[in-house]
N, CA, C and O atoms as a GROMACS GRO file, in nm:
protein
  468
    1UNK      N    1   4.414   5.233   2.424
    1UNK     CA    2   4.534   5.267   2.494
    1UNK      C    3   4.610   5.138   2.517
    1UNK      O    4   4.558   5.047   2.581
    2UNK      N    5   4.731   5.129   2.468
    2UNK     CA    6   4.813   5.010   2.490
    2UNK      C    7   4.943   5.048   2.559
    2UNK      O    8   4.996   5.157   2.536
    3UNK      N    9   4.992   4.958   2.643
    3UNK     CA   10   5.112   4.990   2.720
    3UNK      C   11   5.198   4.867   2.739
    3UNK      O   12   5.151   4.753   2.738
    4UNK      N   13   5.325   4.892   2.758
    4UNK     CA   14   5.417   4.790   2.805
    4UNK      C   15   5.372   4.752   2.946
    4UNK      O   16   5.316   4.835   3.017
    5UNK      N   17   5.395   4.627   2.987
    5UNK     CA   18   5.358   4.589   3.123
    5UNK      C   19   5.453   4.642   3.230
    5UNK      O   20   5.427   4.623   3.348
    6UNK      N   21   5.561   4.709   3.190
    6UNK     CA   22   5.656   4.762   3.288
    6UNK      C   23   5.588   4.873   3.368
    6UNK      O   24   5.506   4.948   3.316
    7UNK      N   25   5.625   4.883   3.498
    7UNK     CA   26   5.555   4.970   3.592
    7UNK      C   27   5.543   5.116   3.546
    7UNK      O   28   5.433   5.169   3.544
    8UNK      N   29   5.653   5.180   3.511
    8UNK     CA   30   5.648   5.323   3.476
    8UNK      C   31   5.563   5.347   3.352
    8UNK      O   32   5.488   5.445   3.346
    9UNK      N   33   5.573   5.259   3.253
    9UNK     CA   34   5.489   5.274   3.134
    9UNK      C   35   5.342   5.257   3.171
    9UNK      O   36   5.256   5.331   3.123
   10UNK      N   37   5.312   5.160   3.257
   10UNK     CA   38   5.173   5.138   3.299
   10UNK      C   39   5.120   5.259   3.375
   10UNK      O   40   5.005   5.298   3.356
   11UNK      N   41   5.202   5.319   3.461
   11UNK     CA   42   5.160   5.438   3.535
   11UNK      C   43   5.128   5.552   3.439
   11UNK      O   44   5.028   5.622   3.456
   12UNK      N   45   5.212   5.572   3.339
   12UNK     CA   46   5.188   5.676   3.239
   12UNK      C   47   5.059   5.648   3.162
   12UNK      O   48   4.978   5.738   3.141
   13UNK      N   49   5.041   5.524   3.121
   13UNK     CA   50   4.920   5.487   3.048
   13UNK      C   51   4.795   5.509   3.132
   13UNK      O   52   4.692   5.554   3.082
   14UNK      N   53   4.805   5.478   3.261
   14UNK     CA   54   4.690   5.500   3.349
   14UNK      C   55   4.653   5.648   3.357
   14UNK      O   56   4.535   5.682   3.360
   15UNK      N   57   4.752   5.735   3.362
   15UNK     CA   58   4.728   5.879   3.367
   15UNK      C   59   4.659   5.926   3.237
   15UNK      O   60   4.559   5.998   3.242
   16UNK      N   61   4.713   5.885   3.124
   16UNK     CA   62   4.655   5.925   2.995
   16UNK      C   63   4.516   5.865   2.980
   16UNK      O   64   4.423   5.933   2.935
   17UNK      N   65   4.500   5.738   3.018
   17UNK     CA   66   4.370   5.674   3.011
   17UNK      C   67   4.267   5.746   3.098
   17UNK      O   68   4.153   5.766   3.055
   18UNK      N   69   4.307   5.786   3.219
   18UNK     CA   70   4.218   5.861   3.308
   18UNK      C   71   4.177   5.992   3.243
   18UNK      O   72   4.059   6.028   3.241
   19UNK      N   73   4.276   6.063   3.188
   19UNK     CA   74   4.251   6.196   3.130
   19UNK      C   75   4.153   6.190   3.013
   19UNK      O   76   4.071   6.280   2.995
   20UNK      N   77   4.162   6.083   2.932
   20UNK     CA   78   4.081   6.073   2.811
   20UNK      C   79   3.971   5.968   2.820
   20UNK      O   80   3.903   5.941   2.721
   21UNK      N   81   3.953   5.908   2.936
   21UNK     CA   82   3.847   5.809   2.953
   21UNK      C   83   3.868   5.685   2.869
   21UNK      O   84   3.772   5.627   2.817
   22UNK      N   85   3.992   5.642   2.855
   22UNK     CA   86   4.025   5.527   2.770
   22UNK      C   87   4.066   5.407   2.855
   22UNK      O   88   4.132   5.422   2.958
   23UNK      N   89   4.027   5.289   2.811
   23UNK     CA   90   4.070   5.166   2.875
   23UNK      C   91   4.217   5.141   2.842
   23UNK      O   92   4.264   5.180   2.736
   24UNK      N   93   4.289   5.076   2.933
   24UNK     CA   94   4.431   5.049   2.914
   24UNK      C   95   4.451   4.898   2.902
   24UNK      O   96   4.402   4.821   2.984
   25UNK      N   97   4.524   4.857   2.798
   25UNK     CA   98   4.556   4.716   2.778
   25UNK      C   99   4.707   4.699   2.772
   25UNK      O  100   4.776   4.772   2.700
   26UNK      N  101   4.759   4.603   2.847
   26UNK     CA  102   4.902   4.574   2.842
   26UNK      C  103   4.932   4.479   2.727
   26UNK      O  104   4.853   4.390   2.695
   27UNK      N  105   5.049   4.500   2.666
   27UNK     CA  106   5.093   4.411   2.559
   27UNK      C  107   5.244   4.395   2.562
   27UNK      O  108   5.317   4.492   2.578
   28UNK      N  109   5.290   4.273   2.546
   28UNK     CA  110   5.433   4.244   2.541
   28UNK      C  111   5.496   4.305   2.415
   28UNK      O  112   5.618   4.316   2.407
   29UNK      N  113   5.414   4.343   2.318
   29UNK     CA  114   5.467   4.401   2.194
   29UNK      C  115   5.524   4.541   2.216
   29UNK      O  116   5.584   4.598   2.125
   30UNK      N  117   5.506   4.598   2.336
   30UNK     CA  118   5.565   4.728   2.370
   30UNK      C  119   5.679   4.715   2.472
   30UNK      O  120   5.730   4.816   2.520
   31UNK      N  121   5.717   4.592   2.505
   31UNK     CA  122   5.831   4.572   2.594
   31UNK      C  123   5.960   4.608   2.519
   31UNK      O  124   5.965   4.600   2.396
   32UNK      N  125   6.064   4.648   2.593
   32UNK     CA  126   6.193   4.676   2.528
   32UNK      C  127   6.240   4.558   2.444
   32UNK      O  128   6.234   4.443   2.488
   33UNK      N  129   6.285   4.587   2.324
   33UNK     CA  130   6.337   4.484   2.234
   33UNK      C  131   6.235   4.419   2.144
   33UNK      O  132   6.272   4.340   2.057
   34UNK      N  133   6.106   4.450   2.162
   34UNK     CA  134   6.003   4.392   2.075
   34UNK      C  135   6.019   4.446   1.933
   34UNK      O  136   6.068   4.557   1.913
   35UNK      N  137   5.979   4.367   1.837
   35UNK     CA  138   5.990   4.406   1.696
   35UNK      C  139   5.870   4.490   1.652
   35UNK      O  140   5.758   4.462   1.695
   36UNK      N  141   5.891   4.591   1.568
   36UNK     CA  142   5.780   4.675   1.523
   36UNK      C  143   5.668   4.597   1.456
   36UNK      O  144   5.551   4.631   1.469
   37UNK      N  145   5.704   4.492   1.384
   37UNK     CA  146   5.602   4.411   1.315
   37UNK      C  147   5.505   4.348   1.414
   37UNK      O  148   5.387   4.331   1.385
   38UNK      N  149   5.556   4.313   1.534
   38UNK     CA  150   5.470   4.253   1.636
   38UNK      C  151   5.365   4.352   1.684
   38UNK      O  152   5.248   4.318   1.698
   39UNK      N  153   5.408   4.475   1.709
   39UNK     CA  154   5.313   4.576   1.754
   39UNK      C  155   5.215   4.611   1.643
   39UNK      O  156   5.096   4.628   1.669
   40UNK      N  157   5.262   4.621   1.520
   40UNK     CA  158   5.172   4.651   1.408
   40UNK      C  159   5.063   4.544   1.396
   40UNK      O  160   4.946   4.577   1.376
   41UNK      N  161   5.100   4.418   1.409
   41UNK     CA  162   5.001   4.309   1.403
   41UNK      C  163   4.903   4.319   1.519
   41UNK      O  164   4.783   4.299   1.500
   42UNK      N  165   4.953   4.350   1.638
   42UNK     CA  166   4.866   4.362   1.756
   42UNK      C  167   4.768   4.478   1.738
   42UNK      O  168   4.650   4.465   1.769
   43UNK      N  169   4.818   4.590   1.686
   43UNK     CA  170   4.731   4.706   1.663
   43UNK      C  171   4.626   4.676   1.555
   43UNK      O  172   4.511   4.718   1.568
   44UNK      N  173   4.666   4.605   1.451
   44UNK     CA  174   4.569   4.570   1.344
   44UNK      C  175   4.458   4.480   1.398
   44UNK      O  176   4.346   4.483   1.348
   45UNK      N  177   4.489   4.402   1.500
   45UNK     CA  178   4.387   4.315   1.561
   45UNK      C  179   4.282   4.396   1.637
   45UNK      O  180   4.175   4.345   1.668
   46UNK      N  181   4.314   4.522   1.667
   46UNK     CA  182   4.217   4.611   1.733
   46UNK      C  183   4.132   4.683   1.630
   46UNK      O  184   4.089   4.796   1.653
   47UNK      N  185   4.106   4.621   1.517
   47UNK     CA  186   4.045   4.680   1.399
   47UNK      C  187   3.939   4.788   1.424
   47UNK      O  188   3.949   4.894   1.362
   48UNK      N  189   3.840   4.767   1.509
   48UNK     CA  190   3.738   4.872   1.522
   48UNK      C  191   3.788   4.997   1.593
   48UNK      O  192   3.726   5.103   1.583
   49UNK      N  193   3.897   4.986   1.665
   49UNK     CA  194   3.950   5.101   1.739
   49UNK      C  195   4.010   5.200   1.640
   49UNK      O  196   4.094   5.163   1.557
   50UNK      N  197   3.969   5.323   1.648
   50UNK     CA  198   4.016   5.424   1.554
   50UNK      C  199   4.138   5.499   1.605
   50UNK      O  200   4.215   5.553   1.525
   51UNK      N  201   4.157   5.504   1.736
   51UNK     CA  202   4.268   5.579   1.793
   51UNK      C  203   4.329   5.498   1.908
   51UNK      O  204   4.258   5.454   1.998
   52UNK      N  205   4.459   5.479   1.902
   52UNK     CA  206   4.529   5.402   2.005
   52UNK      C  207   4.651   5.480   2.050
   52UNK      O  208   4.729   5.526   1.966
   53UNK      N  209   4.668   5.496   2.180
   53UNK     CA  210   4.791   5.553   2.234
   53UNK      C  211   4.878   5.437   2.278
   53UNK      O  212   4.831   5.346   2.347
   54UNK      N  213   5.004   5.438   2.240
   54UNK     CA  214   5.098   5.333   2.276
   54UNK      C  215   5.203   5.392   2.371
   54UNK      O  216   5.268   5.491   2.338
   55UNK      N  217   5.218   5.331   2.489
   55UNK     CA  218   5.314   5.378   2.588
   55UNK      C  219   5.421   5.272   2.604
   55UNK      O  220   5.392   5.157   2.637
   56UNK      N  221   5.547   5.311   2.578
   56UNK     CA  222   5.655   5.215   2.584
   56UNK      C  223   5.785   5.277   2.627
   56UNK      O  224   5.787   5.362   2.716
   57UNK      N  225   5.894   5.235   2.565
   57UNK     CA  226   6.027   5.270   2.611
   57UNK      C  227   6.116   5.314   2.496
   57UNK      O  228   6.096   5.277   2.380
   58UNK      N  229   6.215   5.394   2.531
   58UNK     CA  230   6.316   5.438   2.434
   58UNK      C  231   6.434   5.342   2.438
   58UNK      O  232   6.463   5.288   2.544
   59UNK      N  233   6.502   5.319   2.327
   59UNK     CA  234   6.483   5.383   2.197
   59UNK      C  235   6.377   5.315   2.111
   59UNK      O  236   6.358   5.351   1.994
   60UNK      N  237   6.308   5.217   2.168
   60UNK     CA  238   6.212   5.139   2.090
   60UNK      C  239   6.101   5.222   2.027
   60UNK      O  240   6.065   5.198   1.912
   61UNK      N  241   6.046   5.319   2.101
   61UNK     CA  242   5.937   5.398   2.045
   61UNK      C  243   5.984   5.487   1.930
   61UNK      O  244   5.910   5.505   1.833
   62UNK      N  245   6.104   5.543   1.940
   62UNK     CA  246   6.157   5.623   1.829
   62UNK      C  247   6.177   5.536   1.706
   62UNK      O  248   6.147   5.577   1.594
   63UNK      N  249   6.228   5.415   1.728
   63UNK     CA  250   6.247   5.321   1.617
   63UNK      C  251   6.113   5.278   1.558
   63UNK      O  252   6.099   5.266   1.436
   64UNK      N  253   6.015   5.254   1.645
   64UNK     CA  254   5.881   5.217   1.598
   64UNK      C  255   5.819   5.328   1.514
   64UNK      O  256   5.766   5.303   1.406
   65UNK      N  257   5.825   5.452   1.564
   65UNK     CA  258   5.768   5.565   1.489
   65UNK      C  259   5.836   5.580   1.354
   65UNK      O  260   5.770   5.603   1.252
   66UNK      N  261   5.969   5.566   1.351
   66UNK     CA  262   6.042   5.576   1.224
   66UNK      C  263   6.000   5.463   1.130
   66UNK      O  264   5.977   5.487   1.012
   67UNK      N  265   5.990   5.341   1.182
   67UNK     CA  266   5.952   5.226   1.099
   67UNK      C  267   5.812   5.244   1.041
   67UNK      O  268   5.788   5.214   0.924
   68UNK      N  269   5.720   5.292   1.123
   68UNK     CA  270   5.584   5.312   1.075
   68UNK      C  271   5.576   5.424   0.971
   68UNK      O  272   5.495   5.416   0.878
   69UNK      N  273   5.658   5.528   0.986
   69UNK     CA  274   5.652   5.642   0.893
   69UNK      C  275   5.740   5.623   0.770
   69UNK      O  276   5.705   5.670   0.661
   70UNK      N  277   5.855   5.555   0.785
   70UNK     CA  278   5.951   5.550   0.673
   70UNK      C  279   5.983   5.410   0.624
   70UNK      O  280   6.034   5.394   0.513
   71UNK      N  281   5.954   5.308   0.704
   71UNK     CA  282   5.990   5.172   0.667
   71UNK      C  283   6.126   5.131   0.720
   71UNK      O  284   6.165   5.015   0.707
   72UNK      N  285   6.200   5.225   0.778
   72UNK     CA  286   6.331   5.197   0.837
   72UNK      C  287   6.324   5.225   0.986
   72UNK      O  288   6.260   5.321   1.029
   73UNK      N  289   6.389   5.141   1.065
   73UNK     CA  290   6.388   5.160   1.211
   73UNK      C  291   6.494   5.260   1.257
   73UNK      O  292   6.512   5.278   1.377
   74UNK      N  293   6.563   5.325   1.163
   74UNK     CA  294   6.659   5.429   1.200
   74UNK      C  295   6.581   5.551   1.245
   74UNK      O  296   6.512   5.614   1.164
   75UNK      N  297   6.590   5.586   1.375
   75UNK     CA  298   6.507   5.697   1.427
   75UNK      C  299   6.536   5.830   1.358
   75UNK      O  300   6.651   5.863   1.330
   76UNK      N  301   6.430   5.904   1.330
   76UNK     CA  302   6.442   6.038   1.272
   76UNK      C  303   6.428   6.145   1.380
   76UNK      O  304   6.456   6.262   1.356
   77UNK      N  305   6.386   6.104   1.501
   77UNK     CA  306   6.381   6.189   1.619
   77UNK      C  307   6.378   6.096   1.739
   77UNK      O  308   6.359   5.975   1.724
   78UNK      N  309   6.398   6.152   1.857
   78UNK     CA  310   6.389   6.069   1.977
   78UNK      C  311   6.296   6.137   2.077
   78UNK      O  312   6.282   6.259   2.078
   79UNK      N  313   6.234   6.056   2.158
   79UNK     CA  314   6.142   6.106   2.260
   79UNK      C  315   6.217   6.131   2.390
   79UNK      O  316   6.304   6.053   2.428
   80UNK      N  317   6.183   6.239   2.457
   80UNK     CA  318   6.223   6.255   2.596
   80UNK      C  319   6.123   6.174   2.677
   80UNK      O  320   6.014   6.144   2.627
   81UNK      N  321   6.157   6.139   2.802
   81UNK     CA  322   6.061   6.067   2.886
   81UNK      C  323   5.932   6.147   2.893
   81UNK      O  324   5.933   6.265   2.931
   82UNK      N  325   5.822   6.083   2.857
   82UNK     CA  326   5.693   6.149   2.863
   82UNK      C  327   5.654   6.221   2.735
   82UNK      O  328   5.547   6.281   2.728
   83UNK      N  329   5.739   6.216   2.632
   83UNK     CA  330   5.707   6.279   2.504
   83UNK      C  331   5.610   6.193   2.424
   83UNK      O  332   5.584   6.078   2.459
   84UNK      N  333   5.557   6.249   2.316
   84UNK     CA  334   5.458   6.178   2.236
   84UNK      C  335   5.463   6.223   2.090
   84UNK      O  336   5.516   6.330   2.059
   85UNK      N  337   5.406   6.141   2.004
   85UNK     CA  338   5.385   6.181   1.865
   85UNK      C  339   5.252   6.124   1.819
   85UNK      O  340   5.197   6.033   1.882
   86UNK      N  341   5.201   6.176   1.711
   86UNK     CA  342   5.078   6.126   1.652
   86UNK      C  343   5.108   6.081   1.510
   86UNK      O  344   5.159   6.158   1.428
   87UNK      N  345   5.075   5.956   1.482
   87UNK     CA  346   5.084   5.902   1.346
   87UNK      C  347   4.942   5.869   1.302
   87UNK      O  348   4.862   5.819   1.382
   88UNK      N  349   4.910   5.896   1.178
   88UNK     CA  350   4.780   5.855   1.125
   88UNK      C  351   4.802   5.756   1.012
   88UNK      O  352   4.907   5.755   0.948
   89UNK      N  353   4.700   5.673   0.988
   89UNK     CA  354   4.710   5.567   0.888
   89UNK      C  355   4.584   5.568   0.802
   89UNK      O  356   4.473   5.573   0.854
   90UNK      N  357   4.603   5.563   0.672
   90UNK     CA  358   4.489   5.559   0.581
   90UNK      C  359   4.434   5.417   0.565
   90UNK      O  360   4.319   5.399   0.526
   91UNK      N  361   4.517   5.318   0.596
   91UNK     CA  362   4.478   5.178   0.584
   91UNK      C  363   4.542   5.097   0.695
   91UNK      O  364   4.566   5.149   0.804
   92UNK      N  365   4.570   4.971   0.668
   92UNK     CA  366   4.631   4.886   0.770
   92UNK      C  367   4.766   4.941   0.819
   92UNK      O  368   4.840   5.003   0.744
   93UNK      N  369   4.793   4.916   0.946
   93UNK     CA  370   4.918   4.962   1.007
   93UNK      C  371   5.030   4.868   0.966
   93UNK      O  372   5.025   4.748   0.991
   94UNK      N  373   5.134   4.925   0.903
   94UNK     CA  374   5.249   4.848   0.857
   94UNK      C  375   5.364   4.945   0.834
   94UNK      O  376   5.349   5.066   0.849
   95UNK      N  377   5.478   4.891   0.797
   95UNK     CA  378   5.596   4.974   0.769
   95UNK      C  379   5.564   5.077   0.661
   95UNK      O  380   5.500   5.045   0.561
   96UNK      N  381   5.610   5.199   0.681
   96UNK     CA  382   5.599   5.310   0.585
   96UNK      C  383   5.456   5.348   0.550
   96UNK      O  384   5.433   5.406   0.444
   97UNK      N  385   5.359   5.317   0.636
   97UNK     CA  386   5.220   5.353   0.608
   97UNK      C  387   5.169   5.466   0.698
   97UNK      O  388   5.060   5.518   0.677
   98UNK      N  389   5.249   5.505   0.797
   98UNK     CA  390   5.206   5.609   0.890
   98UNK      C  391   5.248   5.747   0.842
   98UNK      O  392   5.355   5.763   0.783
   99UNK      N  393   5.165   5.844   0.868
   99UNK     CA  394   5.198   5.984   0.840
   99UNK      C  395   5.214   6.058   0.972
   99UNK      O  396   5.120   6.064   1.052
  100UNK      N  397   5.332   6.114   0.993
  100UNK     CA  398   5.359   6.187   1.117
  100UNK      C  399   5.280   6.316   1.117
  100UNK      O  400   5.294   6.398   1.026
  101UNK      N  401   5.195   6.334   1.220
  101UNK     CA  402   5.113   6.454   1.233
  101UNK      C  403   5.179   6.557   1.324
  101UNK      O  404   5.181   6.676   1.294
  102UNK      N  405   5.234   6.509   1.439
  102UNK     CA  406   5.302   6.600   1.530
  102UNK      C  407   5.389   6.522   1.628
  102UNK      O  408   5.372   6.402   1.648
  103UNK      N  409   5.485   6.594   1.688
  103UNK     CA  410   5.569   6.546   1.798
  103UNK      C  411   5.558   6.651   1.907
  103UNK      O  412   5.566   6.771   1.878
  104UNK      N  413   5.541   6.608   2.032
  104UNK     CA  414   5.522   6.703   2.141
  104UNK      C  415   5.610   6.666   2.261
  104UNK      O  416   5.633   6.548   2.290
  105UNK      N  417   5.658   6.768   2.327
  105UNK     CA  418   5.747   6.746   2.442
  105UNK      C  419   5.666   6.716   2.568
  105UNK      O  420   5.547   6.748   2.574
  106UNK      N  421   5.731   6.654   2.668
  106UNK     CA  422   5.660   6.628   2.793
  106UNK      C  423   5.612   6.756   2.861
  106UNK      O  424   5.507   6.758   2.925
  107UNK      N  425   5.688   6.862   2.847
  107UNK     CA  426   5.648   6.990   2.909
  107UNK      C  427   5.515   7.039   2.854
  107UNK      O  428   5.428   7.081   2.930
  108UNK      N  429   5.498   7.033   2.723
  108UNK     CA  430   5.370   7.076   2.665
  108UNK      C  431   5.258   6.981   2.701
  108UNK      O  432   5.144   7.023   2.723
  109UNK      N  433   5.288   6.852   2.708
  109UNK     CA  434   5.185   6.756   2.747
  109UNK      C  435   5.135   6.783   2.888
  109UNK      O  436   5.015   6.772   2.916
  110UNK      N  437   5.227   6.817   2.978
  110UNK     CA  438   5.185   6.846   3.116
  110UNK      C  439   5.091   6.965   3.122
  110UNK      O  440   5.003   6.972   3.208
  111UNK      N  441   5.108   7.058   3.031
  111UNK     CA  442   5.021   7.176   3.028
  111UNK      C  443   4.881   7.143   2.978
  111UNK      O  444   4.787   7.220   3.001
  112UNK      N  445   4.866   7.030   2.910
  112UNK     CA  446   4.736   6.992   2.854
  112UNK      C  447   4.643   6.925   2.955
  112UNK      O  448   4.522   6.921   2.933
  113UNK      N  449   4.697   6.873   3.062
  113UNK     CA  450   4.612   6.803   3.159
  113UNK      C  451   4.682   6.789   3.294
  113UNK      O  452   4.799   6.822   3.310
  114UNK      N  453   4.606   6.738   3.387
  114UNK     CA  454   4.660   6.719   3.521
  114UNK      C  455   4.650   6.573   3.560
  114UNK      O  456   4.572   6.497   3.503
  115UNK      N  457   4.730   6.534   3.658
  115UNK     CA  458   4.729   6.398   3.708
  115UNK      C  459   4.610   6.376   3.799
  115UNK      O  460   4.563   6.470   3.864
  116UNK      N  461   4.561   6.253   3.805
  116UNK     CA  462   4.454   6.223   3.901
  116UNK      C  463   4.510   6.227   4.044
  116UNK      O  464   4.628   6.204   4.066
  117UNK      N  465   4.422   6.256   4.139
  117UNK     CA  466   4.465   6.263   4.280
  117UNK      C  467   4.490   6.125   4.336
  117UNK      O  468   4.527   6.112   4.452
   0.00000   0.00000   0.00000
């Protein structure tokens, strides 16, 4: 689980981490304005990790998802606050190597779990 160090992103990451029993790591590569290549390199450094949730900010996450799936940072969709998508990778994480599996709204995500007390 990786997150921007900004407060709201960290709070969201903590909720998801709690729900799935995942550790949360902050990274500047998810701060607004960071380049997709920086996050891809950071994620590749987590080599043994098979699944990573990235919590960040718009429009950066839409641009990141587009870059990972198509090689262009022109967004093909945008996230509402709290929305998510799943990308899978057959090899190293880089431009145009991700396959979009799904996009989900915050409303549906809320139905999947509850917040910690």
